[in-house]
Amino acid sequence: MNAINSEIDAVGIVLAAGRGSRMRSRVPKPLHTLAGRELIRYPIATLHECGIRRVVVVSSPDNRDAIAGILGDQVTYAIQTEPEGTADAVECGIRALPGVSSLVVVLAADTPLVRPESILGLMESHRAGSKRRMTILSAPGAFGPDLGHIKRTDRHYPGGLGDLVAIQEAADRDEPDNGLAEVNTGVYCFDGSWLEKSVKMAPASASGERYLTALASMAVDAGDAVEAAPIALADEAMGVNDREQLAAAGAVIRDRINRSWMSAGVTLVDPATTYIDVDVAIGQDTVLQPNTMLTGGTKIGEECEIGPNTGIRDSAIGDRCRIVASTIEEARVEDDVEIGPYSHLRPAAWIEAGVHLGNYVEVKNSRVGSGTAAGHFCYLGDADIGAGVNIGAGTITCNYDGVDKHQTVIGSSAFIGSDTMLIAPVTVGEGAATGAGAVVTRDVPEGRRAVGVPARLLPK
């Protein structure tokens, strides 16, 4: 089998023009998220991981700009102006790839569970067949009342040993089939030159749509070879058409993610209550306690303990950190930091090595220097705090005057007394100190002490 990520001679077409009316949403279906990644990004990532670099996304006029805003220039775009079926959509995609002679892999934007290994196996199966024009990724023994069924000369499951003769769409079955069947996953591998000629001739169905599945019986009638390659995991066939299916697919993705991290040396104390997005990275020997959520592009270092009851989004956490029952958003935390319980790092918080932030400490758009400690009930906003500072309970940087935000600067080794109010813009110099309850409205020079309301400097 081809090595994952090595470039291969194949192109991909991703069908993303469906209206997704069952989602009942103003958001186009391909842009709904699953484990922190939009649905449309899953097939693109899968194709790229298989080494398929040339990809066309077929979208509708309504969602083209929104999809392009997510994918940028990593794909080519084609527009299906009217919803006339999957064959018409592929024909639109082929027009963006004139003269295709290589293999063409087609999959839908709403099937995020298909794995790269399955795509590679599909292509390998296709290459192995003599005069093979079309190979379908199928799910034998699956429950798919709303999916197309593979029809063979021996139509009784589980035999399934006869030659493939057609794919019957759910809409074309006389009666709903609620039993097990060999289900069409909607993932295909075609001979490119044959597809370019044949897709134009796909007939309209009773519903008026031109189905890509019609190409199977067309090829068989012409004496060409068509086969179905079984998928390894039945849940890969799961599509997303409504919110319930979105949640079901999310459960599968989360289980895969959790298992992969446990295999990589990360401890999940309770996987059922641990939520990890697909683009998260975690270091070896880190322990995730129950009710932990790691989302977005979060990166966690080695030998950390995260949770319980902790949410971290789009943040970088160093090694050997302990974060308990706290929320961290778009922040940077260096090594050997302790945070929580019940603290909150807001965007642009930068916590240097060895800092201790105890309970109910909020940091926003601030740098907290190495070895600094803020044990209780603090708000540190728009601040630059040096190393080795002691910040007493109840300290607040009063950064907002009702119109503008202002900065507070605290020098290294300063001592900030409990309940100090720092009225920004203000600077407390290196080694300086404030008394308990001080309201500091003017700069405190290096090594000096300020007490009172408003704070006044004590004699040297």
PDB file of N, CA and C in Angstrom, residues 50-135:
ATOM      1  N   CYS A  50      -3.351  11.031   2.021  1.00  0.00           N
ATOM      2  CA  CYS A  50      -3.132   9.911   1.095  1.00  0.00           C
ATOM      3  C   CYS A  50      -2.115  10.253   0.012  1.00  0.00           C
ATOM      4  N   GLY A  51      -1.686  11.501  -0.039  1.00  0.00           N
ATOM      5  CA  GLY A  51      -0.759  11.920  -1.083  1.00  0.00           C
ATOM      6  C   GLY A  51      -1.430  12.502  -2.305  1.00  0.00           C
ATOM      7  N   ILE A  52      -2.754  12.715  -2.248  1.00  0.00           N
ATOM      8  CA  ILE A  52      -3.488  13.320  -3.362  1.00  0.00           C
ATOM      9  C   ILE A  52      -3.486  14.831  -3.152  1.00  0.00           C
ATOM     10  N   ARG A  53      -2.659  15.519  -3.892  1.00  0.00           N
ATOM     11  CA  ARG A  53      -2.476  16.964  -3.694  1.00  0.00           C
ATOM     12  C   ARG A  53      -3.415  17.805  -4.558  1.00  0.00           C
ATOM     13  N   ARG A  54      -3.827  17.249  -5.695  1.00  0.00           N
ATOM     14  CA  ARG A  54      -4.685  18.014  -6.605  1.00  0.00           C
ATOM     15  C   ARG A  54      -6.135  17.682  -6.308  1.00  0.00           C
ATOM     16  N   VAL A  55      -6.848  18.634  -5.738  1.00  0.00           N
ATOM     17  CA  VAL A  55      -8.214  18.398  -5.262  1.00  0.00           C
ATOM     18  C   VAL A  55      -9.127  19.505  -5.791  1.00  0.00           C
ATOM     19  N   VAL A  56     -10.306  19.098  -6.277  1.00  0.00           N
ATOM     20  CA  VAL A  56     -11.337  20.035  -6.711  1.00  0.00           C
ATOM     21  C   VAL A  56     -12.516  19.925  -5.749  1.00  0.00           C
ATOM     22  N   VAL A  57     -12.999  21.054  -5.261  1.00  0.00           N
ATOM     23  CA  VAL A  57     -14.197  21.102  -4.429  1.00  0.00           C
ATOM     24  C   VAL A  57     -15.336  21.655  -5.274  1.00  0.00           C
ATOM     25  N   VAL A  58     -16.401  20.877  -5.387  1.00  0.00           N
ATOM     26  CA  VAL A  58     -17.582  21.304  -6.138  1.00  0.00           C
ATOM     27  C   VAL A  58     -18.587  21.876  -5.148  1.00  0.00           C
ATOM     28  N   SER A  59     -18.872  23.139  -5.280  1.00  0.00           N
ATOM     29  CA  SER A  59     -19.774  23.811  -4.349  1.00  0.00           C
ATOM     30  C   SER A  59     -20.926  24.457  -5.113  1.00  0.00           C
ATOM     31  N   SER A  60     -21.893  24.939  -4.359  1.00  0.00           N
ATOM     32  CA  SER A  60     -22.991  25.692  -4.954  1.00  0.00           C
ATOM     33  C   SER A  60     -22.600  27.163  -5.026  1.00  0.00           C
ATOM     34  N   PRO A  61     -23.313  27.959  -5.815  1.00  0.00           N
ATOM     35  CA  PRO A  61     -22.994  29.396  -5.835  1.00  0.00           C
ATOM     36  C   PRO A  61     -23.164  30.044  -4.462  1.00  0.00           C
ATOM     37  N   ASP A  62     -24.055  29.495  -3.640  1.00  0.00           N
ATOM     38  CA  ASP A  62     -24.336  30.100  -2.343  1.00  0.00           C
ATOM     39  C   ASP A  62     -23.230  29.873  -1.323  1.00  0.00           C
ATOM     40  N   ASN A  63     -22.549  28.721  -1.397  1.00  0.00           N
ATOM     41  CA  ASN A  63     -21.577  28.447  -0.344  1.00  0.00           C
ATOM     42  C   ASN A  63     -20.126  28.478  -0.817  1.00  0.00           C
ATOM     43  N   ARG A  64     -19.910  28.833  -2.075  1.00  0.00           N
ATOM     44  CA  ARG A  64     -18.547  28.828  -2.603  1.00  0.00           C
ATOM     45  C   ARG A  64     -17.639  29.763  -1.816  1.00  0.00           C
ATOM     46  N   ASP A  65     -18.058  30.997  -1.584  1.00  0.00           N
ATOM     47  CA  ASP A  65     -17.203  31.965  -0.903  1.00  0.00           C
ATOM     48  C   ASP A  65     -16.922  31.539   0.537  1.00  0.00           C
ATOM     49  N   ALA A  66     -17.948  30.985   1.196  1.00  0.00           N
ATOM     50  CA  ALA A  66     -17.751  30.550   2.583  1.00  0.00           C
ATOM     51  C   ALA A  66     -16.748  29.401   2.652  1.00  0.00           C
ATOM     52  N   ILE A  67     -16.848  28.456   1.720  1.00  0.00           N
ATOM     53  CA  ILE A  67     -15.904  27.336   1.696  1.00  0.00           C
ATOM     54  C   ILE A  67     -14.499  27.827   1.356  1.00  0.00           C
ATOM     55  N   ALA A  68     -14.408  28.736   0.391  1.00  0.00           N
ATOM     56  CA  ALA A  68     -13.104  29.279   0.022  1.00  0.00           C
ATOM     57  C   ALA A  68     -12.468  30.031   1.184  1.00  0.00           C
ATOM     58  N   GLY A  69     -13.303  30.639   2.025  1.00  0.00           N
ATOM     59  CA  GLY A  69     -12.772  31.312   3.203  1.00  0.00           C
ATOM     60  C   GLY A  69     -12.125  30.364   4.188  1.00  0.00           C
ATOM     61  N   ILE A  70     -12.525  29.093   4.147  1.00  0.00           N
ATOM     62  CA  ILE A  70     -11.944  28.075   5.022  1.00  0.00           C
ATOM     63  C   ILE A  70     -10.731  27.407   4.379  1.00  0.00           C
ATOM     64  N   LEU A  71     -10.847  27.060   3.091  1.00  0.00           N
ATOM     65  CA  LEU A  71      -9.815  26.254   2.439  1.00  0.00           C
ATOM     66  C   LEU A  71      -8.763  27.076   1.708  1.00  0.00           C
ATOM     67  N   GLY A  72      -9.095  28.317   1.361  1.00  0.00           N
ATOM     68  CA  GLY A  72      -8.125  29.151   0.667  1.00  0.00           C
ATOM     69  C   GLY A  72      -7.701  28.568  -0.664  1.00  0.00           C
ATOM     70  N   ASP A  73      -6.393  28.645  -0.952  1.00  0.00           N
ATOM     71  CA  ASP A  73      -5.898  28.218  -2.255  1.00  0.00           C
ATOM     72  C   ASP A  73      -5.344  26.795  -2.250  1.00  0.00           C
ATOM     73  N   GLN A  74      -5.672  26.008  -1.228  1.00  0.00           N
ATOM     74  CA  GLN A  74      -5.155  24.633  -1.208  1.00  0.00           C
ATOM     75  C   GLN A  74      -5.946  23.700  -2.123  1.00  0.00           C
ATOM     76  N   VAL A  75      -7.077  24.178  -2.683  1.00  0.00           N
ATOM     77  CA  VAL A  75      -7.870  23.372  -3.606  1.00  0.00           C
ATOM     78  C   VAL A  75      -8.275  24.229  -4.807  1.00  0.00           C
ATOM     79  N   THR A  76      -8.799  23.552  -5.834  1.00  0.00           N
ATOM     80  CA  THR A  76      -9.427  24.220  -6.976  1.00  0.00           C
ATOM     81  C   THR A  76     -10.940  24.180  -6.763  1.00  0.00           C
ATOM     82  N   TYR A  77     -11.649  25.187  -7.251  1.00  0.00           N
ATOM     83  CA  TYR A  77     -13.087  25.276  -7.030  1.00  0.00           C
ATOM     84  C   TYR A  77     -13.861  25.114  -8.335  1.00  0.00           C
ATOM     85  N   ALA A  78     -14.990  24.428  -8.244  1.00  0.00           N
ATOM     86  CA  ALA A  78     -15.929  24.307  -9.356  1.00  0.00           C
ATOM     87  C   ALA A  78     -17.319  24.594  -8.815  1.00  0.00           C
ATOM     88  N   ILE A  79     -18.173  25.176  -9.637  1.00  0.00           N
ATOM     89  CA  ILE A  79     -19.523  25.556  -9.216  1.00  0.00           C
ATOM     90  C   ILE A  79     -20.551  24.677  -9.916  1.00  0.00           C
ATOM     91  N   GLN A  80     -21.454  24.067  -9.120  1.00  0.00           N
ATOM     92  CA  GLN A  80     -22.629  23.391  -9.669  1.00  0.00           C
ATOM     93  C   GLN A  80     -23.789  24.367  -9.532  1.00  0.00           C
ATOM     94  N   THR A  81     -24.173  24.962 -10.643  1.00  0.00           N
ATOM     95  CA  THR A  81     -25.140  26.068 -10.585  1.00  0.00           C
ATOM     96  C   THR A  81     -26.527  25.618 -10.148  1.00  0.00           C
ATOM     97  N   GLU A  82     -26.932  24.401 -10.548  1.00  0.00           N
ATOM     98  CA  GLU A  82     -28.225  23.863 -10.154  1.00  0.00           C
ATOM     99  C   GLU A  82     -28.024  22.492  -9.515  1.00  0.00           C
ATOM    100  N   PRO A  83     -28.841  22.141  -8.496  1.00  0.00           N
ATOM    101  CA  PRO A  83     -28.678  20.845  -7.817  1.00  0.00           C
ATOM    102  C   PRO A  83     -29.258  19.696  -8.635  1.00  0.00           C
ATOM    103  N   GLU A  84     -28.518  19.264  -9.633  1.00  0.00           N
ATOM    104  CA  GLU A  84     -29.017  18.255 -10.568  1.00  0.00           C
ATOM    105  C   GLU A  84     -28.405  16.878 -10.351  1.00  0.00           C
ATOM    106  N   GLY A  85     -27.871  16.627  -9.160  1.00  0.00           N
ATOM    107  CA  GLY A  85     -27.397  15.296  -8.837  1.00  0.00           C
ATOM    108  C   GLY A  85     -25.887  15.165  -8.796  1.00  0.00           C
ATOM    109  N   THR A  86     -25.449  14.005  -8.278  1.00  0.00           N
ATOM    110  CA  THR A  86     -24.021  13.791  -8.069  1.00  0.00           C
ATOM    111  C   THR A  86     -23.255  13.620  -9.376  1.00  0.00           C
ATOM    112  N   ALA A  87     -23.878  13.051 -10.396  1.00  0.00           N
ATOM    113  CA  ALA A  87     -23.181  12.927 -11.683  1.00  0.00           C
ATOM    114  C   ALA A  87     -22.928  14.304 -12.284  1.00  0.00           C
ATOM    115  N   ASP A  88     -23.910  15.182 -12.190  1.00  0.00           N
ATOM    116  CA  ASP A  88     -23.727  16.548 -12.683  1.00  0.00           C
ATOM    117  C   ASP A  88     -22.634  17.257 -11.895  1.00  0.00           C
ATOM    118  N   ALA A  89     -22.605  17.026 -10.561  1.00  0.00           N
ATOM    119  CA  ALA A  89     -21.581  17.663  -9.728  1.00  0.00           C
ATOM    120  C   ALA A  89     -20.187  17.196 -10.135  1.00  0.00           C
ATOM    121  N   VAL A  90     -20.027  15.878 -10.371  1.00  0.00           N
ATOM    122  CA  VAL A  90     -18.724  15.367 -10.781  1.00  0.00           C
ATOM    123  C   VAL A  90     -18.348  15.898 -12.163  1.00  0.00           C
ATOM    124  N   GLU A  91     -19.334  16.026 -13.036  1.00  0.00           N
ATOM    125  CA  GLU A  91     -19.048  16.593 -14.352  1.00  0.00           C
ATOM    126  C   GLU A  91     -18.525  18.021 -14.219  1.00  0.00           C
ATOM    127  N   CYS A  92     -19.110  18.781 -13.289  1.00  0.00           N
ATOM    128  CA  CYS A  92     -18.606  20.139 -13.030  1.00  0.00           C
ATOM    129  C   CYS A  92     -17.164  20.087 -12.544  1.00  0.00           C
ATOM    130  N   GLY A  93     -16.863  19.115 -11.660  1.00  0.00           N
ATOM    131  CA  GLY A  93     -15.503  18.977 -11.159  1.00  0.00           C
ATOM    132  C   GLY A  93     -14.524  18.567 -12.243  1.00  0.00           C
ATOM    133  N   ILE A  94     -14.950  17.675 -13.136  1.00  0.00           N
ATOM    134  CA  ILE A  94     -14.089  17.219 -14.223  1.00  0.00           C
ATOM    135  C   ILE A  94     -13.729  18.373 -15.150  1.00  0.00           C
ATOM    136  N   ARG A  95     -14.666  19.288 -15.341  1.00  0.00           N
ATOM    137  CA  ARG A  95     -14.383  20.431 -16.217  1.00  0.00           C
ATOM    138  C   ARG A  95     -13.258  21.294 -15.661  1.00  0.00           C
ATOM    139  N   ALA A  96     -13.060  21.239 -14.357  1.00  0.00           N
ATOM    140  CA  ALA A  96     -11.939  21.963 -13.759  1.00  0.00           C
ATOM    141  C   ALA A  96     -10.642  21.170 -13.847  1.00  0.00           C
ATOM    142  N   LEU A  97     -10.727  19.921 -14.358  1.00  0.00           N
ATOM    143  CA  LEU A  97      -9.562  19.046 -14.509  1.00  0.00           C
ATOM    144  C   LEU A  97      -9.540  18.480 -15.923  1.00  0.00           C
ATOM    145  N   PRO A  98      -9.431  19.289 -16.933  1.00  0.00           N
ATOM    146  CA  PRO A  98      -9.522  18.778 -18.302  1.00  0.00           C
ATOM    147  C   PRO A  98      -8.397  17.810 -18.626  1.00  0.00           C
ATOM    148  N   GLY A  99      -8.752  16.777 -19.387  1.00  0.00           N
ATOM    149  CA  GLY A  99      -7.751  15.820 -19.838  1.00  0.00           C
ATOM    150  C   GLY A  99      -7.216  14.933 -18.729  1.00  0.00           C
ATOM    151  N   VAL A 100      -8.076  14.534 -17.791  1.00  0.00           N
ATOM    152  CA  VAL A 100      -7.628  13.715 -16.676  1.00  0.00           C
ATOM    153  C   VAL A 100      -7.313  12.306 -17.164  1.00  0.00           C
ATOM    154  N   SER A 101      -6.110  11.831 -16.873  1.00  0.00           N
ATOM    155  CA  SER A 101      -5.719  10.476 -17.264  1.00  0.00           C
ATOM    156  C   SER A 101      -5.379   9.615 -16.056  1.00  0.00           C
ATOM    157  N   SER A 102      -5.254  10.221 -14.913  1.00  0.00           N
ATOM    158  CA  SER A 102      -4.893   9.485 -13.705  1.00  0.00           C
ATOM    159  C   SER A 102      -6.154   8.986 -13.003  1.00  0.00           C
ATOM    160  N   LEU A 103      -5.968   8.370 -11.851  1.00  0.00           N
ATOM    161  CA  LEU A 103      -7.108   7.948 -11.060  1.00  0.00           C
ATOM    162  C   LEU A 103      -7.838   9.160 -10.494  1.00  0.00           C
ATOM    163  N   VAL A 104      -9.148   9.019 -10.350  1.00  0.00           N
ATOM    164  CA  VAL A 104      -9.963  10.071  -9.742  1.00  0.00           C
ATOM    165  C   VAL A 104     -10.687   9.472  -8.541  1.00  0.00           C
ATOM    166  N   VAL A 105     -10.486  10.068  -7.385  1.00  0.00           N
ATOM    167  CA  VAL A 105     -11.181   9.653  -6.161  1.00  0.00           C
ATOM    168  C   VAL A 105     -12.269  10.683  -5.886  1.00  0.00           C
ATOM    169  N   VAL A 106     -13.489  10.208  -5.709  1.00  0.00           N
ATOM    170  CA  VAL A 106     -14.631  11.086  -5.452  1.00  0.00           C
ATOM    171  C   VAL A 106     -15.191  10.758  -4.070  1.00  0.00           C
ATOM    172  N   LEU A 107     -15.401  11.772  -3.280  1.00  0.00           N
ATOM    173  CA  LEU A 107     -16.058  11.591  -1.990  1.00  0.00           C
ATOM    174  C   LEU A 107     -16.829  12.839  -1.628  1.00  0.00           C
ATOM    175  N   ALA A 108     -17.710  12.713  -0.650  1.00  0.00           N
ATOM    176  CA  ALA A 108     -18.609  13.806  -0.281  1.00  0.00           C
ATOM    177  C   ALA A 108     -18.070  14.575   0.910  1.00  0.00           C
ATOM    178  N   ALA A 109     -18.479  15.838   0.978  1.00  0.00           N
ATOM    179  CA  ALA A 109     -18.048  16.673   2.099  1.00  0.00           C
ATOM    180  C   ALA A 109     -18.700  16.269   3.407  1.00  0.00           C
ATOM    181  N   ASP A 110     -19.781  15.492   3.341  1.00  0.00           N
ATOM    182  CA  ASP A 110     -20.510  15.158   4.572  1.00  0.00           C
ATOM    183  C   ASP A 110     -20.224  13.733   5.060  1.00  0.00           C
ATOM    184  N   THR A 111     -19.076  13.157   4.641  1.00  0.00           N
ATOM    185  CA  THR A 111     -18.669  11.844   5.153  1.00  0.00           C
ATOM    186  C   THR A 111     -17.297  11.989   5.822  1.00  0.00           C
ATOM    187  N   PRO A 112     -17.254  12.566   7.012  1.00  0.00           N
ATOM    188  CA  PRO A 112     -15.970  12.903   7.634  1.00  0.00           C
ATOM    189  C   PRO A 112     -15.243  11.726   8.266  1.00  0.00           C
ATOM    190  N   LEU A 113     -15.875  10.564   8.339  1.00  0.00           N
ATOM    191  CA  LEU A 113     -15.281   9.454   9.084  1.00  0.00           C
ATOM    192  C   LEU A 113     -14.437   8.521   8.230  1.00  0.00           C
ATOM    193  N   VAL A 114     -14.400   8.750   6.914  1.00  0.00           N
ATOM    194  CA  VAL A 114     -13.585   7.903   6.041  1.00  0.00           C
ATOM    195  C   VAL A 114     -12.108   8.148   6.336  1.00  0.00           C
ATOM    196  N   ARG A 115     -11.358   7.066   6.560  1.00  0.00           N
ATOM    197  CA  ARG A 115      -9.955   7.166   6.942  1.00  0.00           C
ATOM    198  C   ARG A 115      -9.036   7.106   5.719  1.00  0.00           C
ATOM    199  N   PRO A 116      -7.860   7.698   5.823  1.00  0.00           N
ATOM    200  CA  PRO A 116      -6.903   7.616   4.706  1.00  0.00           C
ATOM    201  C   PRO A 116      -6.583   6.180   4.325  1.00  0.00           C
ATOM    202  N   GLU A 117      -6.500   5.275   5.310  1.00  0.00           N
ATOM    203  CA  GLU A 117      -6.194   3.878   5.003  1.00  0.00           C
ATOM    204  C   GLU A 117      -7.237   3.272   4.069  1.00  0.00           C
ATOM    205  N   SER A 118      -8.491   3.688   4.236  1.00  0.00           N
ATOM    206  CA  SER A 118      -9.552   3.151   3.384  1.00  0.00           C
ATOM    207  C   SER A 118      -9.449   3.681   1.961  1.00  0.00           C
ATOM    208  N   ILE A 119      -9.082   4.951   1.812  1.00  0.00           N
ATOM    209  CA  ILE A 119      -8.900   5.517   0.473  1.00  0.00           C
ATOM    210  C   ILE A 119      -7.735   4.823  -0.241  1.00  0.00           C
ATOM    211  N   LEU A 120      -6.634   4.613   0.462  1.00  0.00           N
ATOM    212  CA  LEU A 120      -5.490   3.947  -0.137  1.00  0.00           C
ATOM    213  C   LEU A 120      -5.833   2.513  -0.531  1.00  0.00           C
ATOM    214  N   GLY A 121      -6.603   1.827   0.339  1.00  0.00           N
ATOM    215  CA  GLY A 121      -7.034   0.471   0.010  1.00  0.00           C
ATOM    216  C   GLY A 121      -7.954   0.444  -1.200  1.00  0.00           C
ATOM    217  N   LEU A 122      -8.823   1.451  -1.321  1.00  0.00           N
ATOM    218  CA  LEU A 122      -9.717   1.556  -2.473  1.00  0.00           C
ATOM    219  C   LEU A 122      -8.915   1.697  -3.765  1.00  0.00           C
ATOM    220  N   MET A 123      -7.915   2.567  -3.754  1.00  0.00           N
ATOM    221  CA  MET A 123      -7.107   2.768  -4.960  1.00  0.00           C
ATOM    222  C   MET A 123      -6.293   1.519  -5.289  1.00  0.00           C
ATOM    223  N   GLU A 124      -5.787   0.858  -4.269  1.00  0.00           N
ATOM    224  CA  GLU A 124      -5.024  -0.370  -4.500  1.00  0.00           C
ATOM    225  C   GLU A 124      -5.908  -1.447  -5.119  1.00  0.00           C
ATOM    226  N   SER A 125      -7.136  -1.558  -4.610  1.00  0.00           N
ATOM    227  CA  SER A 125      -8.080  -2.519  -5.178  1.00  0.00           C
ATOM    228  C   SER A 125      -8.398  -2.182  -6.631  1.00  0.00           C
ATOM    229  N   HIS A 126      -8.565  -0.880  -6.899  1.00  0.00           N
ATOM    230  CA  HIS A 126      -8.899  -0.458  -8.266  1.00  0.00           C
ATOM    231  C   HIS A 126      -7.773  -0.812  -9.237  1.00  0.00           C
ATOM    232  N   ARG A 127      -6.542  -0.554  -8.839  1.00  0.00           N
ATOM    233  CA  ARG A 127      -5.407  -0.842  -9.718  1.00  0.00           C
ATOM    234  C   ARG A 127      -5.259  -2.340  -9.982  1.00  0.00           C
ATOM    235  N   ALA A 128      -5.682  -3.142  -9.014  1.00  0.00           N
ATOM    236  CA  ALA A 128      -5.506  -4.594  -9.143  1.00  0.00           C
ATOM    237  C   ALA A 128      -6.511  -5.228 -10.099  1.00  0.00           C
ATOM    238  N   GLY A 129      -7.602  -4.529 -10.413  1.00  0.00           N
ATOM    239  CA  GLY A 129      -8.644  -5.103 -11.258  1.00  0.00           C
ATOM    240  C   GLY A 129      -8.344  -4.957 -12.736  1.00  0.00           C
ATOM    241  N   SER A 130      -8.648  -5.998 -13.506  1.00  0.00           N
ATOM    242  CA  SER A 130      -8.466  -5.945 -14.952  1.00  0.00           C
ATOM    243  C   SER A 130      -9.620  -5.187 -15.600  1.00  0.00           C
ATOM    244  N   LYS A 131      -9.274  -4.232 -16.453  1.00  0.00           N
ATOM    245  CA  LYS A 131     -10.282  -3.389 -17.125  1.00  0.00           C
ATOM    246  C   LYS A 131     -11.220  -2.717 -16.125  1.00  0.00           C
ATOM    247  N   ARG A 132     -10.718  -2.433 -14.938  1.00  0.00           N
ATOM    248  CA  ARG A 132     -11.546  -1.832 -13.889  1.00  0.00           C
ATOM    249  C   ARG A 132     -11.801  -0.367 -14.219  1.00  0.00           C
ATOM    250  N   ARG A 133     -13.074  -0.002 -14.329  1.00  0.00           N
ATOM    251  CA  ARG A 133     -13.446   1.383 -14.610  1.00  0.00           C
ATOM    252  C   ARG A 133     -13.856   2.138 -13.347  1.00  0.00           C
ATOM    253  N   MET A 134     -14.420   1.386 -12.406  1.00  0.00           N
ATOM    254  CA  MET A 134     -15.027   2.031 -11.247  1.00  0.00           C
ATOM    255  C   MET A 134     -14.927   1.073 -10.056  1.00  0.00           C
ATOM    256  N   THR A 135     -14.462   1.591  -8.932  1.00  0.00           N
ATOM    257  CA  THR A 135     -14.431   0.804  -7.706  1.00  0.00           C
ATOM    258  C   THR A 135     -15.124   1.614  -6.611  1.00  0.00           C
TER     259      THR A 135
END
